[in-house]
Tab-separated table of C-alpha atoms in Angstrom:
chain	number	residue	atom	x	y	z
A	20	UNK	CA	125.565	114.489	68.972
A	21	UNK	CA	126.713	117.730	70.586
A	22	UNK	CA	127.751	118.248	74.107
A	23	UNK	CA	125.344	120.648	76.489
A	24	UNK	CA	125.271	121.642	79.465
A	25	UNK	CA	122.332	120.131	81.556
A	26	UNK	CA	121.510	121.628	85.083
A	27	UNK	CA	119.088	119.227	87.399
A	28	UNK	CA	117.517	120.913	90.624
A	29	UNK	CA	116.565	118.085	92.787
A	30	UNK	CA	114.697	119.447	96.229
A	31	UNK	CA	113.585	116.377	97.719
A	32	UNK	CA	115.421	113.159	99.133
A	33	UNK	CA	113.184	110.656	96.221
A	34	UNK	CA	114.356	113.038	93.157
A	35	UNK	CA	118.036	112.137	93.829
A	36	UNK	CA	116.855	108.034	92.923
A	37	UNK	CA	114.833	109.699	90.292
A	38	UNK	CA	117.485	111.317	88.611
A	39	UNK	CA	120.826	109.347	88.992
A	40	UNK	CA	120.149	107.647	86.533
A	41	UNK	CA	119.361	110.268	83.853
A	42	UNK	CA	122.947	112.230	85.223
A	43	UNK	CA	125.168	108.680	84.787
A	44	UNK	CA	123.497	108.482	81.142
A	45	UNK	CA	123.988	112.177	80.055
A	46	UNK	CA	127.729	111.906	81.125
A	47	UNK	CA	128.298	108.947	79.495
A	48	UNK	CA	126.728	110.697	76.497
A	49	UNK	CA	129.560	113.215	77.237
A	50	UNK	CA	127.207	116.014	78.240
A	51	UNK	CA	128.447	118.251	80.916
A	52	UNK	CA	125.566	118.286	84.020
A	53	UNK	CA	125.540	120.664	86.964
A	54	UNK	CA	123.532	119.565	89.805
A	55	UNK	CA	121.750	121.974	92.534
A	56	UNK	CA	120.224	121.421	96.016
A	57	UNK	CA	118.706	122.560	99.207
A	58	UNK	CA	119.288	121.085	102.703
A	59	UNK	CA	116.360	119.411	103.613
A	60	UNK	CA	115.472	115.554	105.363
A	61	UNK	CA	118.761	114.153	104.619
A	62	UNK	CA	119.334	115.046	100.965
A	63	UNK	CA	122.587	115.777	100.700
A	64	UNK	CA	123.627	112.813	102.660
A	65	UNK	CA	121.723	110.820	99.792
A	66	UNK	CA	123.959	112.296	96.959
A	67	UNK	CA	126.844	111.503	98.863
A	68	UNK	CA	125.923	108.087	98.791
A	69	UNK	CA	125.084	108.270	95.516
A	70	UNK	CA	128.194	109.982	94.205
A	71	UNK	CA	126.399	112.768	92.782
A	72	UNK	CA	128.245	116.258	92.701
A	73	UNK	CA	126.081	119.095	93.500
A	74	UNK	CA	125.873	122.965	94.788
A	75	UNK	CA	123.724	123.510	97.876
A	76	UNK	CA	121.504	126.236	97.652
A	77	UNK	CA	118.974	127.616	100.487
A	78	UNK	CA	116.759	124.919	102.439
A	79	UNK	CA	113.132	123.884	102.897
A	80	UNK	CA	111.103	126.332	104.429
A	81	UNK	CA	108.972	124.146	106.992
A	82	UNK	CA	106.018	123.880	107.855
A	83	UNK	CA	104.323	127.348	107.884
A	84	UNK	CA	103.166	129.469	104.430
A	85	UNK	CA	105.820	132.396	105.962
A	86	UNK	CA	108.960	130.140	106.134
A	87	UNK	CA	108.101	128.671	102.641
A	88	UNK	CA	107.697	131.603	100.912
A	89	UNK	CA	110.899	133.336	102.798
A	90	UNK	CA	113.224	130.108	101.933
A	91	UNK	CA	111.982	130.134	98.097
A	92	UNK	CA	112.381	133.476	97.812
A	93	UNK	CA	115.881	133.164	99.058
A	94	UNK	CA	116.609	130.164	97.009
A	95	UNK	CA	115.397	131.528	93.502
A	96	UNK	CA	117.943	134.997	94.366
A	97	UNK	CA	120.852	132.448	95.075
A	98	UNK	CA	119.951	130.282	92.312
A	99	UNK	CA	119.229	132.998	89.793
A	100	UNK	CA	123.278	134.502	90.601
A	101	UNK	CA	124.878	130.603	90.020
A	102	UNK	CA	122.876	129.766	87.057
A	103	UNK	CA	123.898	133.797	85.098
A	104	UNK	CA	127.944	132.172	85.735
A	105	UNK	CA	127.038	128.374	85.160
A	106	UNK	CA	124.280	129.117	81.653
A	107	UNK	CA	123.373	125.495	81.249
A	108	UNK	CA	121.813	125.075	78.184
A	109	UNK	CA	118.866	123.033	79.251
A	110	UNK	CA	117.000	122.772	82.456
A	111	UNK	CA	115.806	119.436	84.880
A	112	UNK	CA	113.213	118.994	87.500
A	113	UNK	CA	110.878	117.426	89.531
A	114	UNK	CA	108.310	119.405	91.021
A	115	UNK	CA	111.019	122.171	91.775
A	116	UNK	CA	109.278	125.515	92.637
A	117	UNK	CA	112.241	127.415	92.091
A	118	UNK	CA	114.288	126.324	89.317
A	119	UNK	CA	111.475	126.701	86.528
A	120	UNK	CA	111.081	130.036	87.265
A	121	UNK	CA	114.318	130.945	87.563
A	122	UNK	CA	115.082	129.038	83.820
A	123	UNK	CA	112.435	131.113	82.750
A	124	UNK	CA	113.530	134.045	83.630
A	125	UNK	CA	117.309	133.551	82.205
A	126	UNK	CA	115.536	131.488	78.845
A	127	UNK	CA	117.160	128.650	79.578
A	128	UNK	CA	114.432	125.762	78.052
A	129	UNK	CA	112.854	123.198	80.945
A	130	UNK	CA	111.561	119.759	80.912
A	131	UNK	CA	110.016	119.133	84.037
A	132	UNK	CA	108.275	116.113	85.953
A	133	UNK	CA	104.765	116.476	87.747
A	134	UNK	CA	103.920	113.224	89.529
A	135	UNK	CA	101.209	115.211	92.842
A	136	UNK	CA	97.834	115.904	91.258
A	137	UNK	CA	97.040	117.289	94.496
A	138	UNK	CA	100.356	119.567	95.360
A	139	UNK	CA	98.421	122.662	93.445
A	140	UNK	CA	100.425	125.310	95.099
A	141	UNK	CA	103.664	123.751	93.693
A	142	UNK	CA	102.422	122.737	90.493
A	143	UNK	CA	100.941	126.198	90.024
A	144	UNK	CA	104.774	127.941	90.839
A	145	UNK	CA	106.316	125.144	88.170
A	146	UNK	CA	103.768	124.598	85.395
A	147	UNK	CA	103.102	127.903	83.695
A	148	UNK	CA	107.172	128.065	83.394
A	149	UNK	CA	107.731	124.557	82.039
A	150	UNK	CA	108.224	123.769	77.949
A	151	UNK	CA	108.177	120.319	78.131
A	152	UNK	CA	106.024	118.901	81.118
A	153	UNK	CA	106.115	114.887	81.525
A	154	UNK	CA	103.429	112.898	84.041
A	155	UNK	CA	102.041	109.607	84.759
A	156	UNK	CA	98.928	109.321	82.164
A	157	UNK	CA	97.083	108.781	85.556
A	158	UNK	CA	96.693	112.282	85.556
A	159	UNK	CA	93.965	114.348	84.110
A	160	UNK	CA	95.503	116.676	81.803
A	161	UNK	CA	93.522	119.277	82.955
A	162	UNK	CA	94.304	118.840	86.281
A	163	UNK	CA	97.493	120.372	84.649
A	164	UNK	CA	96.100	122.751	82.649
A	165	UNK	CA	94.118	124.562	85.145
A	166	UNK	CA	97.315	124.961	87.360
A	167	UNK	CA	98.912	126.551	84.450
A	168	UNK	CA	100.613	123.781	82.238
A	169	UNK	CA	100.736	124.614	78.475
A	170	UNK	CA	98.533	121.957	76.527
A	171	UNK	CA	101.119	122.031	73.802
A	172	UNK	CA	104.118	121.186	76.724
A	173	UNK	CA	102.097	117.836	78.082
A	174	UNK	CA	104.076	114.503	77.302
A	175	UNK	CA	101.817	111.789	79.214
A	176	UNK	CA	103.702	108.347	80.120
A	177	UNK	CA	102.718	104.994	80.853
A	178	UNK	CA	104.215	104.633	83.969
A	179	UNK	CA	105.474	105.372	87.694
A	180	UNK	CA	108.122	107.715	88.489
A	181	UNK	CA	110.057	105.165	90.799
A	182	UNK	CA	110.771	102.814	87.404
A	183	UNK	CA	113.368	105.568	87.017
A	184	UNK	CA	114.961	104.799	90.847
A	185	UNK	CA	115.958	101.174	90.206
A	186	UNK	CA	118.863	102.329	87.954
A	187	UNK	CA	121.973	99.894	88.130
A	188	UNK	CA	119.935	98.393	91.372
A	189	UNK	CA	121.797	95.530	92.984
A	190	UNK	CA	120.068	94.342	96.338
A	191	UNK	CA	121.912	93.621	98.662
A	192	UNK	CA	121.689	92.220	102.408
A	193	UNK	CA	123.891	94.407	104.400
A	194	UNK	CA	121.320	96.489	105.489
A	195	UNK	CA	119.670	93.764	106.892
A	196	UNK	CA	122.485	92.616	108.802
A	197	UNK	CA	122.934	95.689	110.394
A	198	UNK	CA	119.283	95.782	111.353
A	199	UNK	CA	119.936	92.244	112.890
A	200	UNK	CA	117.221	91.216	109.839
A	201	UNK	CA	116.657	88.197	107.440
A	202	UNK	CA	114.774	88.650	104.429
A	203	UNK	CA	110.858	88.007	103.684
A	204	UNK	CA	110.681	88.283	107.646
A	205	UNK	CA	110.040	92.057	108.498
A	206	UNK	CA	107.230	94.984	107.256
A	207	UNK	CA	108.581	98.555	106.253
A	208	UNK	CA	107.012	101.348	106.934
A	209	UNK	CA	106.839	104.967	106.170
A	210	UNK	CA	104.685	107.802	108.118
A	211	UNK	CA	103.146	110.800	106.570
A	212	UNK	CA	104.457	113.822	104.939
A	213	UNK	CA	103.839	116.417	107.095
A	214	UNK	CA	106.133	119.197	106.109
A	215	UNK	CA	104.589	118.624	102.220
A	216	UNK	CA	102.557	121.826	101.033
A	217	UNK	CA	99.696	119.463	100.366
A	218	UNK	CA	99.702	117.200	103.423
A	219	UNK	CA	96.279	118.780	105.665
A	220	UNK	CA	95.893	115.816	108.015
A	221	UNK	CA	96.706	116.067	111.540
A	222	UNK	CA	100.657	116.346	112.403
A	223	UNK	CA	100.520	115.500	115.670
A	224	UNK	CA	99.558	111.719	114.887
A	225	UNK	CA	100.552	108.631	112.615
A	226	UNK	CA	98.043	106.102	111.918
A	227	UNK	CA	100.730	103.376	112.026
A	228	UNK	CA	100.478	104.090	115.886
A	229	UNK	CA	96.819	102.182	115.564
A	230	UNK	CA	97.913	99.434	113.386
A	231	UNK	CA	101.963	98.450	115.168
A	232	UNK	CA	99.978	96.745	117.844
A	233	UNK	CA	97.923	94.720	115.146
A	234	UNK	CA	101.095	93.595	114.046
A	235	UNK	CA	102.701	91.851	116.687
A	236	UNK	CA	105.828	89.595	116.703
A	237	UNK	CA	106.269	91.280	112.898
A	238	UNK	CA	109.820	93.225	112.790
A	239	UNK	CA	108.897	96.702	111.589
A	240	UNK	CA	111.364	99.216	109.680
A	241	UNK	CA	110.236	102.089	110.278
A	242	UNK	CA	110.956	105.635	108.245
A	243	UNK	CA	109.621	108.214	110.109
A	244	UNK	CA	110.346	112.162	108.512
A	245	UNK	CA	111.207	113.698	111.526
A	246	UNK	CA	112.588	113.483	115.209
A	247	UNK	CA	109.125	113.684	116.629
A	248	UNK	CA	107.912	111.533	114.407
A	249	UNK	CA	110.540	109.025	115.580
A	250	UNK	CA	109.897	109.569	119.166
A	251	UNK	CA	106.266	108.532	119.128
A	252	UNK	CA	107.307	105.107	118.319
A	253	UNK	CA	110.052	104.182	120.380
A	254	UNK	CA	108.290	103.120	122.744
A	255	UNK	CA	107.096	99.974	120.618
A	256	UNK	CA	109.012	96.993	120.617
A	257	UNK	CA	108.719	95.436	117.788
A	258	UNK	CA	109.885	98.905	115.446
A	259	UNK	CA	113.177	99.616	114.397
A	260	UNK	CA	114.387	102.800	113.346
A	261	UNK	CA	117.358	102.983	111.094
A	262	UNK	CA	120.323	105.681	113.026
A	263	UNK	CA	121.458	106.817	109.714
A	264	UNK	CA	120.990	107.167	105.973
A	265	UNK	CA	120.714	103.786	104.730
A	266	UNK	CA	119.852	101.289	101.427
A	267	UNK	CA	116.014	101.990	101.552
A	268	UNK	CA	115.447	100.292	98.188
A	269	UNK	CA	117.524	96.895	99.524
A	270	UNK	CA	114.940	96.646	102.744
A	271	UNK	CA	112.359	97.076	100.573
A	272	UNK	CA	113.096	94.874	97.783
A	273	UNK	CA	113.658	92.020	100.735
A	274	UNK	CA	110.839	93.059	102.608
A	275	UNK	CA	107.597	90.861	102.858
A	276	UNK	CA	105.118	94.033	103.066
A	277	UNK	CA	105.376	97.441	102.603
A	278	UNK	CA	102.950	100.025	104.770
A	279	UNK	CA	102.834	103.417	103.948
A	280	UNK	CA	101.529	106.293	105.086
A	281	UNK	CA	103.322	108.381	102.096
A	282	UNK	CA	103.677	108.159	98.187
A	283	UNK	CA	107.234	107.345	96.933
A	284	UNK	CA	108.072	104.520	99.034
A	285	UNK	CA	104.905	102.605	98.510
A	286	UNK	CA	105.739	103.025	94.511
A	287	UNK	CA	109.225	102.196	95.172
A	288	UNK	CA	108.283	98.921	96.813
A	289	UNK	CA	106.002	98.349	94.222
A	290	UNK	CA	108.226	98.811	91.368
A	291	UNK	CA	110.896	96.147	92.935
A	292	UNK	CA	107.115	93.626	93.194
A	293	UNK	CA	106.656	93.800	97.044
A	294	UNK	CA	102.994	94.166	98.081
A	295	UNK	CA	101.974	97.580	99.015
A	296	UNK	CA	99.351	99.091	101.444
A	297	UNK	CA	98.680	102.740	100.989
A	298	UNK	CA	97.778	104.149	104.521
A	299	UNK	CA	97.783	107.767	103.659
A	300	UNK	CA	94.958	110.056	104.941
A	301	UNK	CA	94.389	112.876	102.538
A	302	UNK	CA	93.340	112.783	99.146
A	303	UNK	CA	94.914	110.068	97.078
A	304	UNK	CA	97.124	111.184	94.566
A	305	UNK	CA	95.970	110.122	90.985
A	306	UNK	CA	98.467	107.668	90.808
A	307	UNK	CA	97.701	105.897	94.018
A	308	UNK	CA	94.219	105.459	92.040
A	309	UNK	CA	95.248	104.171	89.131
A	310	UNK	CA	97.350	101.543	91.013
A	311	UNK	CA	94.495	100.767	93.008
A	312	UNK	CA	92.173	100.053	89.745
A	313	UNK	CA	95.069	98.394	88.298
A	314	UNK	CA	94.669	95.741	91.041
A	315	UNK	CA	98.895	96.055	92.843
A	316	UNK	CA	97.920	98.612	95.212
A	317	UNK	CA	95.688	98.571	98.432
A	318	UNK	CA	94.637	101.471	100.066
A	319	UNK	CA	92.535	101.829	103.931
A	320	UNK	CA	92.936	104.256	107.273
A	321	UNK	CA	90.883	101.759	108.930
A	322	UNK	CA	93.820	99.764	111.494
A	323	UNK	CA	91.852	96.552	111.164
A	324	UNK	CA	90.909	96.275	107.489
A	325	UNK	CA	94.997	97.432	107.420
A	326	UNK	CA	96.460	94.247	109.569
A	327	UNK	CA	94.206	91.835	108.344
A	328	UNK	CA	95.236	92.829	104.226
A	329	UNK	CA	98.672	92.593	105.599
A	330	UNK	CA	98.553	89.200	107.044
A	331	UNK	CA	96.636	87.917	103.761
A	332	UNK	CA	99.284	89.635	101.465
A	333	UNK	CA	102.074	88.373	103.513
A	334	UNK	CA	100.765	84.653	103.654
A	335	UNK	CA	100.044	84.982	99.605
A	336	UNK	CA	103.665	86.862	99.131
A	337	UNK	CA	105.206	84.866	96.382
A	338	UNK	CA	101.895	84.537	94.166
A	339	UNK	CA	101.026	87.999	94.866
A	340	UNK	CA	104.580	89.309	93.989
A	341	UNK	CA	104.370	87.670	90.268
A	342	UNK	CA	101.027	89.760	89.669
A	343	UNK	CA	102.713	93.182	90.480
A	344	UNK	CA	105.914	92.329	88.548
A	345	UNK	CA	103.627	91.199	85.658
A	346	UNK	CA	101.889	94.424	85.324
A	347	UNK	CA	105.159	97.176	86.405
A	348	UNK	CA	107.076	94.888	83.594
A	349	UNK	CA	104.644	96.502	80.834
A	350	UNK	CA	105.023	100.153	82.414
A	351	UNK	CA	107.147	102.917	81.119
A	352	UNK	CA	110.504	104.098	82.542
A	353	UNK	CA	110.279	107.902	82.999
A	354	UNK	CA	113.961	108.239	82.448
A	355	UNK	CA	114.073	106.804	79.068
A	356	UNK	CA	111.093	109.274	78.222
A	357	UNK	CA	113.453	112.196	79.984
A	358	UNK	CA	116.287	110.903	77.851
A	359	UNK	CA	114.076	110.922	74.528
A	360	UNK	CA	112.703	114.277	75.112
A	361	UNK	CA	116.561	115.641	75.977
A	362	UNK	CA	117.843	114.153	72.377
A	363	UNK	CA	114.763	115.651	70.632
A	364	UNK	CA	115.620	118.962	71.866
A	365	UNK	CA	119.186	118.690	71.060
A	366	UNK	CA	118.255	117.720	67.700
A	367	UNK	CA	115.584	120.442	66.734
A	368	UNK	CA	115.881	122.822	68.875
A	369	UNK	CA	112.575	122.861	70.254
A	370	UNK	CA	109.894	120.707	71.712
A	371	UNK	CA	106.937	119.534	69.251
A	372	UNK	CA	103.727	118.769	70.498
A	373	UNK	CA	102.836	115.682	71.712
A	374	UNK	CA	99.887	114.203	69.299
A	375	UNK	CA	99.122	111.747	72.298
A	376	UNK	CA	98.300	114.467	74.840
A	377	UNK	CA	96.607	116.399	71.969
A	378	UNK	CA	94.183	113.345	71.233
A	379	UNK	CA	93.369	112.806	75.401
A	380	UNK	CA	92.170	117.003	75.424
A	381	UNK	CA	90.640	116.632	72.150
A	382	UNK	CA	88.740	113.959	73.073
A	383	UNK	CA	87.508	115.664	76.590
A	384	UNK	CA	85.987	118.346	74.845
């Protein structure tokens, strides 16, 4: 097998545990892979932790449609100048808006990831741009299509992106310790995405501030997104708010319940078997559905159908815990599929279609 050159964009703080595994495997493979980022909610601290080399290149935008569009703007100029020196020979991502178009535009082949049914504006930036285009079957394809995906470019897997975080996971207790924690004693918790494109609930509030007082005498990890986030709940005494980047995947795999106001963490939990209650207060996600029907996933933005589902899940943790690992155990691990599709390409050149995303539109019309 030849050597390429791979270049990963990874924009948010969950695609560096999505991809860290799929850069240790393509180096052992000998492939050569160039990593890019953007400062944004502690991402860069991540791949230091990680290990993971990478270029910084422009930041998040915020909040508004103006710094968004200024930042990616930006980003895709700076971007467009390192990739001409670097060419790469292949092109990853997770809902990058930048880096598919920029691949595009210097015809340098993409396989991208699409996990947010409801992120349209991003999806609609990365999709038309992107030859090989992997998602949780959850999704309707045509959710994809309309947004600009090429039917012939869909690669549908059985599965949750967060599989793909647990690479080489070893728990480990330390950051309980320094949380003054034991485990199976203490809830995380994770408030809403407000600087996402697609969040349109209220900023200025958290649910969780309705249901921490339902919880009481319960130690609660909380991981808020930003510093006025954190300051609405220091005033409760039962919350604890890690001071700096920590082992978010350890606290949750020791964890008795997660509650989350979010996507990725309440996925994470679920892929390591701890009980999950989806508190989010928009439009769930296709995948939060399909967990939902599957039976491992709760979700509610009522505070008292919350706390009382989290007292029964936490008094039936251990039988509950088998059930979820019974069903992830049969799921597919995105980075295999990422890995597959990478040594297909190598080996003709090109991307074939996918009969199994063929037969789902076929059978729609």
């Amino acid at each position: 097998m030849k050597s390429v050159k791979i270049w990963i964009d990874i924009v948010n703080a969950p695609h560096a545990h999505f991809f860290k595994g799929i850069i240790r495997e393509l180096e052992k493979r000998g492939h050569e892979v160039l990593v890019t980022t953007r400062e944004f909610d502690g991402l860069t601290g991540i791949l230091d932790m990680l290990g993971i080399d990478y270029y910084i290149v422009g930041k998040h935008g915020g909040s508004t449609l103006e710094g968004k569009l200024i930042a990616s703007v930006e980003r895709q100029h700076k971007l467009a100048k390192l990739i001409i020196e670097e060419n790469p020979d292949l092109s990853l991502y997770k809902n990058s808006p930048e880096a598919p178009r920029v691949a595009f535009g210097l015809g340098v082949p993409t396989i991208g990831f699409a996990d947010n049914d409801t992120a349209t504006a991003v999806n609609k930036l990365m999709m038309p741009f992107t030859r090989r285009l992997i998602y949780p079957k959850a999704i309707d394809a045509y959710e994809l299509i309309k947004c600009g995906a090429d039917a012939n470019s869909l690669r549908p897997m059985n599965g949750i992106p967060e599989l793909a975080h647990l690479y080489e996971f070893i728990p480990t207790k330390e950051p309980l310790k320094e949380l003054g924690l034991t485990a199976h004693s203490y809830i995380v918790m994770r408030t809403e995405p407000i600087k996402a494109n697609y969040f349109n609930g209220d900023a200025e509030k958290s649910i969780l501030e309705n249901i921490i007082p339902l919880l009481p005498d319960v130690p609660l990890v909380l991981f808020p997104r930003t510093e006025t986030q954190a300051k609405r709940f220091e005033h409760f005494e039962n919350v604890i708010i890690p001071k700096h980047i920590t082992d978010s995947l350890s606290l949750l795999y020791y964890a008795k319940l997660m509650i989350g106001a979010g996507g990725t963490m309440n996925r994470e939990a679920l892929a390591l078997g701890t009980p999950t209650i989806s508190t989010y207060p928009g439009k769930l996600l296709a995948i939060t559905q399909w967990l939902i029907n599957l039976g491992i996933k709760f979700h509610s933005t009522d505070p008292i159908e919350v706390s009382e589902k989290a007292w029964e899940l936490m008094r039936k943790n251990g039988a509950f815990r088998k059930h979820i690992r019974n069903v992830i155990i049969g799921m597919e691990n995105p980075m295999d599929v990422f890995l597959k599709e990478i040594e297909i390409y190598e080996e003709y050149g090109t991307f074939p279609v996918q009969e199994v995303a063929s037969e789902e539109l076929r059978s729609r019309k």
